[in-house]
Amino acid sequence: MNIIFLISHVTIQKTIRHLSSQLSKIRNRHWFIFDITIFAVTPLLALCLSLDMNLNLQAYISQLEIATILFLVLKLIVFWQCGFYRRYWRYASIEEVIYIVTLMIGIVLIQTTLFNVLDKTFNLLLDELPQSLPILDGLLSCIFVIALRFSVRVLERASHRQKISKNRERVLIIGAGNAGLSLVEDMQRNPQFGVYPVGFIDDDLKKQRIHLRGIPVLGDRYRISEVIKTLKIQKVIIAMPTVSGQVIREIVDICQANGVQPSTLPGIYEILNGRVRVDSVRDIKIEDLLRREPIQIDTERVSKFIKNKTLLITGSGGSIGSELCRQILRCHPAKIILIGHGENSVFNIQQELEQLIQILKNNDKSAINIPQIYTFIADIRVRSRLEYAFERFKPDVIFHAAAHKHVPLMELNPAEAITNNVMGTSNLLEVALQYNVEHFVMISTDKAVNPTNVMGASKRIAEMLVLQAAKQSGKSYVAVRFGNVLGSRGSVVPTFQKQILAGGPITVTHPDICRYFMTIPEAVQLVLQASVLGRSGEVLMLNMGEPVKIVDLAKELIHLSGYEVNKDIDIVFTGLRPGEKLFEELFIEGEEYEKTEHEKLLIVKNASQIIPSYLNITVDKLLGAAAKNDTQSIIFLLSQLVVGYKPKLSVESELIETAKYANHKSNILANI
């Protein structure tokens, strides 16, 4: 049945092209003949309607002939005298419709008057015909004349679209929902994009074989192969922002098997509050294949929390910091202060935000709550620069995303990890308390849990400093802990992509190494939710789902790039790097966890109660050791201060710890 549907669709397109070519040759002398035919038939149709189709033709034939000749001559005279046959109907518009309707109203008035006069003067001439005949005849004539004239325009446009489509990529849209419809609308409005939508694919049975904006729904996803071959599809776009990664993986496999590399719209987090457009379409990313079900957040509560406030974001040019800026902008704060040490990255996000603000202004000319963007280049280790920023901008909320996060590099440069992650956080907290900032959210990491590296240990100390500040001040200062973020600068994905482009091999440290993953927009959505759910002195943890093996991630990327594992691209295991763990943990012994209002967020309710009393003294010594680049002292002090810090575990020890942690994790989750 679907093959028949596709063939009939192609046949209709050919018919349209043929009719259009024939109609384009029609001149006004031809229209004159068509009109005579119409006007000769409409009185009979009008009589049928007025008598409710109960027609005895013999009783009316002679009078109907007189009325038909009378009406026909009258219409032709009026049309000719008014220049009706000197118009070019190929470019007919709404003005021509008004023109025809106006003429026909005049003709109906004349017909009705003439009909009544003849009926009274020669009462046997038209007395059998109904009084409504002139009006119905005029109405039908008007409809047929307009329909015939505009059929040229309609078929011409349909044929024109088909001619244009020959020079554009033939596109199949997967998903006939709101996103797919918006995408097709943009394609139809903007032919310069060079893409032509041929059809939809959708699993919804109610949408099968219907047309949306003139584009047919050709079947479900299991018909993709058939449609690609039959309609010579050149491009496939997946327009389902909320669909799971498993479904995307199935569609990608089908398309690649048919020699077409699919594209997609961004996920729901990336297009939140944004319009779907053709230029939003991008290549399939590994994030799409790992996509989970959309996470629902209380956007109203988050927006209310942020609206009209001044927000300061450290590390604003980084992956998390820049996404925080984008999503915060949508909540209409009064000011966003971009603090960062790298001038280029801060400049880039500033330019992007300014463009978004300009779009906001253009879309709403009366908008008055337009956020102001300020850039402030500073190193958070320099307290005087922070004090100047706080004095100048007086922030209400701080999102602290600045940190050194690269594990192997920080193992080689422990002093840098301590000064940036510990000293920088300490400076920021002290200045925030000095200027009475009410809300402070620190972006932490799962590497802070039982760390085996300097970076993770330094972030754990930063967490403790935040909790201590909250405990002492009673203000809403919290830390949010989550795992790896796909697409971030420290992610393995960009490295793997470069290795694939170079022809391989892909290097993975260990066959058993695994990590928790989230997309950047997804993580930031939950960070914003945590900012309104968190109370004073808490660590909030994002539920990261199940960990992903890095080797499986590498295989997916190879497959996504159109290659075969160990045939086109090899995978080579290189051994664990300094400070690297086989697995990351989310739970620490001694911490107590409870659910929040959001299913994806947990709270460590006793986090501020397990801060060591000697924290400040040890941190001072740690900063002193960092100032002297004394690596041995740094490692010793970290082991004294951070519970669970075990530097340089062997692989065998890691495997034992993995088994212990798996049991510990299952017990915790069972009791929450």
XYZ file of C-alpha atoms in Angstrom:
672
model
C 0.000 0.000 0.000
C 2.827 2.416 0.813
C 4.486 1.706 -2.558
C 1.192 2.496 -4.311
C 0.928 5.696 -2.250
C 4.452 6.763 -3.240
C 3.886 5.961 -6.934
C 0.595 7.894 -6.941
C 2.391 10.848 -5.321
C 4.976 10.846 -8.137
C 2.189 10.536 -10.748
C 0.371 13.556 -9.296
C 3.571 15.609 -9.513
C 3.973 14.711 -13.218
C 0.310 15.571 -13.876
C 0.732 18.972 -12.237
C 3.736 19.747 -14.404
C 1.827 18.748 -17.577
C -1.302 20.775 -16.721
C 0.800 23.777 -15.784
C 2.629 23.718 -19.107
C -0.704 23.543 -20.990
C -2.461 26.245 -18.936
C 0.468 28.632 -19.352
C -0.345 28.697 -23.122
C -3.954 29.866 -22.560
C -4.806 33.361 -23.881
C -7.862 35.581 -23.330
C -9.603 34.206 -26.463
C -9.471 30.803 -24.810
C -10.857 32.237 -21.566
C -13.734 33.748 -23.584
C -14.674 30.288 -24.834
C -14.351 28.788 -21.335
C -16.637 31.507 -19.930
C -19.296 30.875 -22.584
C -19.254 27.199 -21.553
C -19.552 28.096 -17.854
C -22.380 30.611 -18.428
C -24.284 28.080 -20.554
C -24.226 25.523 -17.736
C -24.714 27.611 -14.545
C -28.464 28.410 -15.082
C -29.187 24.658 -15.255
C -27.140 24.040 -12.086
C -28.879 26.956 -10.375
C -32.280 25.544 -11.279
C -31.286 22.146 -9.880
C -30.216 23.755 -6.595
C -33.318 25.912 -6.252
C -35.597 22.895 -6.833
C -33.552 20.687 -4.510
C -32.505 18.444 -7.429
C -36.169 17.416 -8.019
C -36.086 18.527 -11.638
C -38.575 17.741 -14.423
C -36.611 19.175 -17.330
C -39.510 19.052 -19.804
C -41.524 21.540 -17.721
C -38.740 24.162 -17.696
C -36.755 23.566 -20.894
C -38.157 26.392 -23.026
C -38.023 29.062 -20.287
C -34.595 27.866 -19.134
C -33.245 28.332 -22.679
C -34.476 31.945 -22.721
C -32.965 32.676 -19.261
C -29.661 31.000 -20.212
C -29.277 33.077 -23.414
C -30.314 36.244 -21.579
C -27.872 35.722 -18.690
C -25.013 34.611 -20.978
C -25.284 37.655 -23.266
C -25.583 40.002 -20.292
C -22.442 38.602 -18.590
C -20.364 38.681 -21.737
C -21.386 42.285 -22.494
C -20.528 43.438 -18.936
C -17.213 41.512 -18.908
C -16.222 42.869 -22.333
C -17.153 46.467 -21.567
C -15.281 46.378 -18.247
C -12.070 45.133 -19.876
C -12.261 41.686 -18.299
C -10.616 40.022 -21.286
C -7.649 42.388 -21.312
C -6.171 41.042 -18.082
C -3.206 38.662 -17.638
C -4.426 35.871 -15.347
C -1.088 34.118 -14.874
C -0.273 36.538 -12.032
C -3.781 36.851 -10.577
C -3.944 37.971 -6.940
C -6.506 38.980 -4.317
C -7.168 42.195 -6.278
C -8.471 40.137 -9.195
C -10.742 38.194 -6.834
C -12.257 41.457 -5.578
C -12.596 42.634 -9.176
C -14.499 39.497 -10.262
C -16.759 39.544 -7.184
C -17.592 43.231 -7.791
C -18.504 42.555 -11.433
C -20.639 39.560 -10.491
C -22.538 41.538 -7.835
C -23.389 44.113 -10.510
C -24.405 41.358 -12.943
C -26.644 39.685 -10.324
C -28.417 42.994 -9.650
C -28.988 43.561 -13.363
C -30.082 39.925 -13.907
C -32.524 40.049 -10.999
C -34.029 43.341 -12.165
C -34.301 42.176 -15.765
C -35.760 38.800 -14.683
C -38.482 40.506 -12.590
C -39.309 43.037 -15.318
C -39.700 40.300 -17.957
C -41.704 38.143 -15.571
C -44.190 40.979 -14.947
C -44.286 42.299 -18.491
C -44.432 38.912 -20.217
C -45.758 36.768 -17.361
C -45.742 33.582 -19.433
C -42.113 34.020 -20.567
C -40.289 33.175 -17.280
C -43.139 32.498 -14.850
C -42.218 28.806 -14.237
C -38.657 29.587 -13.150
C -37.920 30.255 -9.432
C -37.205 33.855 -8.350
C -33.864 32.763 -6.852
C -32.495 31.673 -10.250
C -30.629 34.929 -11.121
C -28.922 35.037 -7.735
C -27.861 31.359 -7.706
C -26.696 31.616 -11.311
C -24.562 34.656 -10.483
C -23.082 32.968 -7.426
C -22.165 29.810 -9.332
C -20.732 31.813 -12.223
C -18.576 33.807 -9.820
C -17.226 30.652 -8.142
C -16.408 28.898 -11.434
C -14.779 31.947 -13.035
C -12.550 32.539 -9.999
C -11.688 28.849 -9.649
C -10.764 28.496 -13.312
C -8.675 31.665 -13.403
C -6.796 30.834 -10.220
C -6.136 27.244 -11.230
C -3.496 28.704 -13.533
C -1.786 30.461 -10.626
C -1.998 27.434 -8.326
C -0.664 24.983 -10.895
C 1.983 27.471 -12.003
C 3.252 27.800 -8.412
C 3.125 24.039 -7.860
C 5.058 23.470 -11.063
C 7.519 26.219 -10.127
C 8.165 24.562 -6.753
C 8.811 21.273 -8.509
C 11.240 22.920 -10.963
C 13.091 24.560 -8.081
C 13.142 21.255 -6.228
C 15.170 19.704 -9.058
C 18.071 21.993 -8.148
C 17.679 21.504 -4.394
C 18.420 18.594 -2.101
C 15.431 16.298 -1.712
C 14.825 16.066 2.031
C 12.903 13.541 4.098
C 11.769 14.854 7.492
C 11.611 12.289 10.300
C 8.935 13.530 12.686
C 5.712 15.310 11.707
C 5.292 17.114 15.025
C 5.697 20.810 15.819
C 9.459 20.763 15.218
C 9.109 19.044 11.830
C 6.332 21.418 10.725
C 8.336 24.492 11.764
C 11.303 23.151 9.838
C 9.241 22.609 6.676
C 7.716 26.094 6.968
C 11.191 27.609 7.101
C 12.294 25.546 4.085
C 9.285 26.716 2.080
C 9.837 30.357 3.056
C 13.554 30.246 2.273
C 14.348 28.326 -0.951
C 17.845 29.840 -0.852
C 18.780 27.172 1.715
C 18.825 24.717 -1.188
C 16.639 22.049 0.432
C 13.241 20.780 -0.699
C 10.982 18.799 1.688
C 9.596 15.755 -0.120
C 7.803 13.977 2.711
C 7.439 13.189 6.406
C 8.025 9.973 8.300
C 6.125 9.563 11.562
C 5.223 6.588 13.762
C 1.877 8.127 14.770
C -0.841 6.064 13.043
C -3.222 9.055 13.028
C -0.831 10.996 10.782
C -0.333 8.301 8.143
C -1.141 9.335 4.548
C -2.216 12.862 5.443
C -0.643 16.061 4.075
C 0.881 18.754 6.303
C 1.650 22.054 4.553
C 1.296 20.180 1.284
C 3.875 17.552 2.267
C 2.679 13.921 2.601
C 3.308 11.660 5.596
C 4.727 8.583 3.863
C 4.757 6.020 6.667
C 6.557 5.043 9.865
C 10.300 4.693 10.467
C 10.301 1.160 9.030
C 9.447 2.670 5.623
C 12.515 4.940 5.564
C 14.550 2.624 3.299
C 11.677 2.274 0.849
C 11.063 6.033 0.716
C 14.755 6.894 0.259
C 14.982 4.587 -2.769
C 11.607 5.426 -4.341
C 11.753 9.233 -3.998
C 15.536 9.530 -4.478
C 16.062 11.181 -1.101
C 19.396 12.987 -0.743
C 19.124 14.214 2.841
C 17.342 12.980 5.978
C 16.649 15.308 8.911
C 15.546 13.923 12.287
C 13.132 16.537 13.663
C 12.336 14.944 17.031
C 14.050 16.965 19.800
C 12.610 14.828 22.616
C 13.077 11.340 21.190
C 15.412 8.920 22.969
C 18.939 8.122 21.851
C 17.915 4.534 21.048
C 15.410 5.699 18.420
C 17.975 8.058 16.868
C 20.486 5.199 16.739
C 17.963 3.013 14.851
C 17.222 5.777 12.324
C 20.935 6.495 11.811
C 21.559 2.781 11.090
C 18.744 2.672 8.525
C 19.917 5.840 6.763
C 23.565 4.812 6.667
C 22.583 1.407 5.247
C 20.928 3.315 2.377
C 23.902 5.581 1.763
C 22.415 8.727 3.329
C 24.063 10.481 6.276
C 21.257 11.873 8.481
C 21.200 15.261 10.205
C 19.166 16.326 13.198
C 17.661 19.218 15.060
C 19.238 19.974 18.435
C 17.827 18.319 21.554
C 15.046 19.949 23.546
C 17.567 21.574 25.926
C 19.331 23.344 23.073
C 16.221 24.773 21.416
C 14.363 25.642 24.614
C 12.426 28.891 23.974
C 13.966 29.052 20.517
C 12.408 28.757 17.062
C 13.211 25.740 14.913
C 14.913 26.860 11.691
C 16.755 25.272 8.775
C 20.047 26.711 10.019
C 19.448 24.897 13.325
C 20.019 21.566 11.547
C 23.361 19.968 12.380
C 25.181 16.661 12.040
C 24.350 13.818 14.417
C 26.546 13.995 17.516
C 27.405 11.324 20.039
C 25.270 13.299 22.519
C 22.234 12.504 20.379
C 22.878 8.759 20.551
C 23.195 8.928 24.353
C 20.176 11.197 24.723
C 17.884 10.309 27.606
C 14.245 11.136 28.119
C 13.768 14.917 28.515
C 14.143 16.154 32.080
C 11.306 18.333 33.262
C 12.336 21.332 35.324
C 10.302 23.997 37.035
C 11.112 26.748 34.533
C 8.657 29.164 36.128
C 10.334 28.857 39.504
C 13.818 29.209 38.006
C 12.755 32.261 35.976
C 11.178 33.872 39.028
C 14.392 33.294 40.992
C 16.598 34.889 38.310
C 14.350 37.646 36.926
C 15.588 41.213 37.514
C 18.614 40.025 39.515
C 22.300 40.679 38.877
C 24.117 37.403 38.243
C 27.868 36.932 38.243
C 29.268 33.887 36.447
C 32.894 32.844 36.830
C 34.435 30.765 34.070
C 31.802 32.275 31.787
C 33.785 31.472 28.659
C 33.989 27.747 29.452
C 31.626 24.999 28.359
C 29.409 25.059 31.460
C 29.815 28.783 32.121
C 28.797 29.829 28.606
C 25.743 27.548 28.620
C 24.761 28.992 32.000
C 24.889 32.438 30.384
C 22.642 31.349 27.502
C 20.000 29.770 29.694
C 20.089 32.521 32.305
C 19.552 35.138 29.587
C 16.178 33.565 28.790
C 15.034 34.208 32.357
C 15.408 38.006 31.967
C 17.923 38.958 34.668
C 18.789 42.624 35.117
C 22.527 42.084 34.519
C 24.873 39.233 33.654
C 28.498 39.718 34.688
C 30.873 37.550 32.648
C 34.053 36.865 34.581
C 36.823 34.870 32.974
C 40.580 34.686 32.592
C 40.650 33.767 28.884
C 39.793 36.914 26.958
C 38.913 35.157 23.694
C 36.369 32.781 25.223
C 34.755 35.606 27.217
C 34.600 37.761 24.088
C 32.914 34.929 22.142
C 30.133 34.387 24.664
C 29.646 38.142 25.034
C 29.129 38.473 21.263
C 26.705 35.561 21.238
C 24.644 37.001 24.092
C 24.547 40.440 22.466
C 23.191 38.872 19.288
C 20.507 37.045 21.273
C 19.552 40.294 22.985
C 19.268 42.033 19.610
C 16.938 39.283 18.410
C 14.893 39.739 21.596
C 14.638 43.478 20.920
C 13.599 42.933 17.301
C 10.910 40.409 18.278
C 9.475 42.596 21.027
C 9.803 46.313 20.340
C 8.087 47.155 23.638
C 10.414 44.983 25.755
C 11.767 46.927 28.729
C 13.463 44.192 30.784
C 16.387 43.693 28.425
C 19.369 42.184 30.309
C 22.632 44.113 30.340
C 25.848 42.200 29.624
C 29.172 43.165 31.229
C 32.541 41.500 30.677
C 35.221 41.460 33.350
C 38.558 39.840 32.586
C 40.029 38.624 35.860
C 41.861 35.772 37.531
C 39.870 34.664 40.579
C 43.172 34.154 42.399
C 43.596 37.946 42.462
C 41.302 39.064 45.266
C 41.597 42.784 44.542
C 40.114 42.288 41.071
C 37.188 40.394 42.558
C 36.580 43.130 45.124
C 36.530 45.723 42.362
C 34.000 43.663 40.381
C 31.728 43.180 43.399
C 31.950 46.848 44.342
C 31.049 47.884 40.823
C 28.257 45.399 40.009
C 26.922 44.267 43.427
C 25.742 40.785 42.317
C 22.753 39.015 43.874
C 23.641 35.485 42.704
C 26.979 33.838 41.900
C 27.468 30.788 39.698
C 31.042 29.615 40.207
C 32.074 27.543 37.173
C 35.741 28.571 36.947
C 38.142 25.705 37.637
C 41.006 23.663 36.281
C 39.417 20.303 35.403
C 41.950 18.386 33.297
C 43.022 15.448 35.495
C 46.390 14.415 33.943
C 47.538 18.031 33.533
C 46.703 18.852 37.127
C 48.625 15.755 38.271
C 51.652 17.277 36.569
C 50.864 20.776 37.891
C 49.388 20.296 41.391
C 50.267 23.819 42.543
C 48.161 25.273 39.737
C 45.189 23.081 40.692
C 45.408 24.243 44.312
C 45.793 27.952 43.604
C 42.993 28.051 41.027
C 40.463 25.596 42.472
C 41.062 26.169 46.184
C 42.465 29.708 46.490
C 40.154 31.030 43.751
C 37.067 29.562 45.420
C 38.198 30.841 48.832
C 38.686 34.373 47.445
C 35.310 34.328 45.774
C 33.535 33.152 48.937
C 35.222 35.723 51.155
C 34.348 38.577 48.791
C 30.789 37.272 48.383
C 30.309 37.298 52.165
C 31.965 40.725 52.401
C 29.408 42.118 49.921
C 26.501 40.203 51.450
C 25.689 38.056 48.404
C 22.707 35.850 49.272
C 23.078 33.018 46.724
C 26.203 31.115 45.712
C 26.225 27.994 43.511
C 29.489 26.153 42.940
C 29.867 23.705 40.051
C 31.608 20.630 41.453
C 32.401 17.184 40.042
C 32.015 13.489 40.782
C 35.822 13.365 40.810
C 35.638 15.040 44.221
C 34.247 11.785 45.647
C 37.009 9.519 47.007
C 39.492 11.177 44.620
C 42.619 9.561 43.282
C 43.897 12.757 41.705
C 44.842 16.299 42.696
C 42.083 17.872 40.618
C 39.342 15.858 42.360
C 40.834 16.488 45.797
C 41.085 20.237 45.133
C 37.424 20.338 44.116
C 36.441 18.447 47.266
C 38.212 21.096 49.363
C 36.390 23.795 47.366
C 33.110 22.049 48.249
C 34.029 22.100 51.938
C 34.859 25.826 51.771
C 31.419 26.534 50.287
C 29.700 24.451 52.980
C 31.685 26.162 55.723
C 30.743 29.619 54.397
C 27.089 28.562 54.321
C 27.249 27.209 57.874
C 28.848 30.374 59.222
C 26.628 32.848 57.353
C 23.329 30.972 57.046
C 23.113 32.086 53.423
C 22.069 29.879 50.508
C 25.500 28.636 49.465
C 25.493 25.208 47.780
C 27.650 22.949 45.633
C 26.299 20.925 42.715
C 28.144 17.699 41.929
C 27.913 15.906 38.589
C 29.956 13.820 36.167
C 31.489 14.274 32.724
C 29.829 16.615 30.281
C 29.716 15.596 26.641
C 30.972 18.293 24.320
C 32.920 20.154 26.983
C 36.503 21.098 26.317
C 37.765 18.370 28.633
C 35.551 15.661 27.128
C 37.025 12.636 25.350
C 34.692 13.178 22.385
C 36.668 15.989 20.647
C 39.852 13.932 21.046
C 38.217 10.866 19.508
C 36.838 12.938 16.623
C 40.284 14.317 15.795
C 41.729 10.789 15.870
C 39.004 9.560 13.487
C 39.672 12.448 11.083
C 43.350 11.503 11.135
C 42.454 7.921 10.171
C 42.884 6.461 13.653
C 43.636 4.758 15.841
C 41.392 5.850 18.707
C 43.250 5.607 22.012
C 41.376 4.431 25.114
C 43.224 4.077 28.406
C 41.590 0.845 29.606
C 38.872 -1.534 28.281
C 36.937 -1.323 31.582
C 37.093 2.451 32.131
C 33.644 4.064 32.351
C 32.172 7.465 33.135
C 28.865 9.147 33.898
C 27.824 11.473 31.076
C 25.400 14.331 30.544
C 25.012 16.877 27.772
C 25.991 20.462 28.563
C 22.448 21.918 28.257
C 21.004 19.059 30.338
C 23.567 19.591 33.115
C 22.993 23.349 33.193
C 19.219 22.904 33.343
C 19.665 20.829 36.473
C 22.195 23.273 37.952
C 19.616 26.052 37.596
C 16.988 23.830 39.195
C 19.406 23.066 42.027
C 19.912 26.793 42.604
C 16.273 27.162 43.659
C 15.957 23.827 45.480
C 19.193 24.028 47.469
C 19.160 25.376 50.976
C 22.093 26.600 53.029
C 25.108 24.295 53.326
C 24.133 21.462 51.028
C 25.702 19.444 48.265
C 23.255 18.614 45.498
C 23.979 15.675 43.229
C 22.649 15.172 39.752
C 21.386 11.686 39.021
C 23.591 10.826 36.061
C 21.870 7.589 35.133
C 24.050 4.623 34.276
C 27.787 4.961 33.523
C 28.977 4.504 29.942
C 32.041 2.515 28.950
C 34.522 4.741 27.121
C 35.315 1.968 24.651
C 31.600 1.763 23.752
C 31.598 5.536 23.253
C 34.555 5.183 20.880
C 32.766 2.448 18.907
C 29.632 4.595 18.576
C 31.689 7.528 17.269
C 33.441 5.327 14.694
C 30.104 3.939 13.533
C 28.550 7.428 13.449
C 31.404 8.614 11.235
C 30.546 5.901 8.709
C 33.437 3.558 9.528
C 33.766 0.045 10.938
C 35.605 -0.716 14.185
C 38.963 -2.481 13.767
C 38.488 -2.471 9.989
C 38.612 1.197 9.053
C 39.515 2.598 12.506
C 41.341 0.664 15.242
C 40.939 1.060 19.013
C 44.177 0.924 20.999
C 44.434 0.662 24.813
C 47.228 2.800 26.268
C 46.925 2.293 30.055
C 45.547 4.565 32.776
C 47.006 8.068 32.929
C 48.302 9.718 36.138
C 45.467 10.179 38.623
C 42.871 8.502 36.406
C 40.279 6.128 37.875
C 38.523 3.244 36.189
C 35.193 4.528 37.434
C 33.795 7.640 39.102
C 31.751 7.636 42.303
C 28.834 9.797 43.381
C 28.456 8.716 47.013
C 30.828 9.196 49.957
C 30.736 7.069 53.116
C 29.281 9.074 55.968
C 27.134 11.281 53.716
C 23.357 11.006 54.074
C 21.224 11.379 50.974
C 17.595 12.284 50.462
C 15.334 13.040 47.515
C 14.368 16.558 46.495
C 11.251 17.788 44.736
C 13.029 16.870 41.496
C 13.591 13.195 40.696
C 17.004 13.866 39.132
C 18.408 15.752 42.134
C 19.578 14.337 45.474
C 20.708 16.318 48.515
C 23.544 15.429 50.872
C 21.673 16.611 53.933
C 24.576 16.301 56.401
C 27.235 17.735 54.081
C 28.039 20.743 56.280
C 28.381 18.541 59.388
C 31.387 16.573 58.128
C 33.713 19.503 57.589
C 36.939 19.051 59.582
C 37.559 21.658 62.279
C 41.100 22.193 61.014
C 39.965 23.089 57.463
C 41.180 26.708 57.470
C 44.568 25.901 59.013
C 45.237 23.078 56.560
C 44.066 25.167 53.585
C 46.506 27.935 54.582
C 49.331 25.381 54.702
C 48.186 23.940 51.377
C 48.256 27.367 49.733
C 51.689 27.955 51.218
C 52.949 24.685 49.735
C 51.439 25.618 46.372
C 53.178 28.986 46.464
C 56.478 27.110 46.834
C 55.552 24.474 44.199
C 56.094 21.849 46.904
C 54.364 18.840 45.315
C 55.125 16.365 48.126
C 53.659 18.670 50.785
C 50.584 19.273 48.606
C 49.947 15.526 48.260
C 50.460 14.979 52.014
C 48.137 17.826 53.030
C 45.459 16.682 50.577
C 45.553 13.184 52.065
C 45.140 14.696 55.564
C 42.226 16.906 54.584
C 40.227 14.916 51.999
C 38.633 11.709 53.238
C 39.071 8.920 50.686
C 41.918 10.577 48.782
C 44.062 7.723 47.479
C 46.627 8.970 44.982
C 47.894 6.708 42.198
C 45.833 3.556 42.736
C 46.964 0.497 40.786
C 44.604 -1.082 38.243
C 44.205 -4.125 40.494
C 43.238 -1.906 43.424
C 40.823 -0.031 41.179
C 39.022 -3.242 40.224
C 38.653 -4.208 43.887
C 37.386 -0.713 44.754
C 34.938 -0.870 41.827
C 33.329 -4.015 43.220
C 33.098 -2.489 46.723
C 31.581 0.725 45.394
C 28.968 -1.057 43.273
C 27.668 -2.770 46.422
C 27.828 0.513 48.403
C 25.927 2.394 45.679
C 23.126 -0.190 45.472
C 22.650 -0.057 49.266
C 22.402 3.745 49.264
C 19.916 3.887 46.381
C 17.774 1.215 48.035
C 17.488 3.324 51.199
C 16.734 6.696 49.593
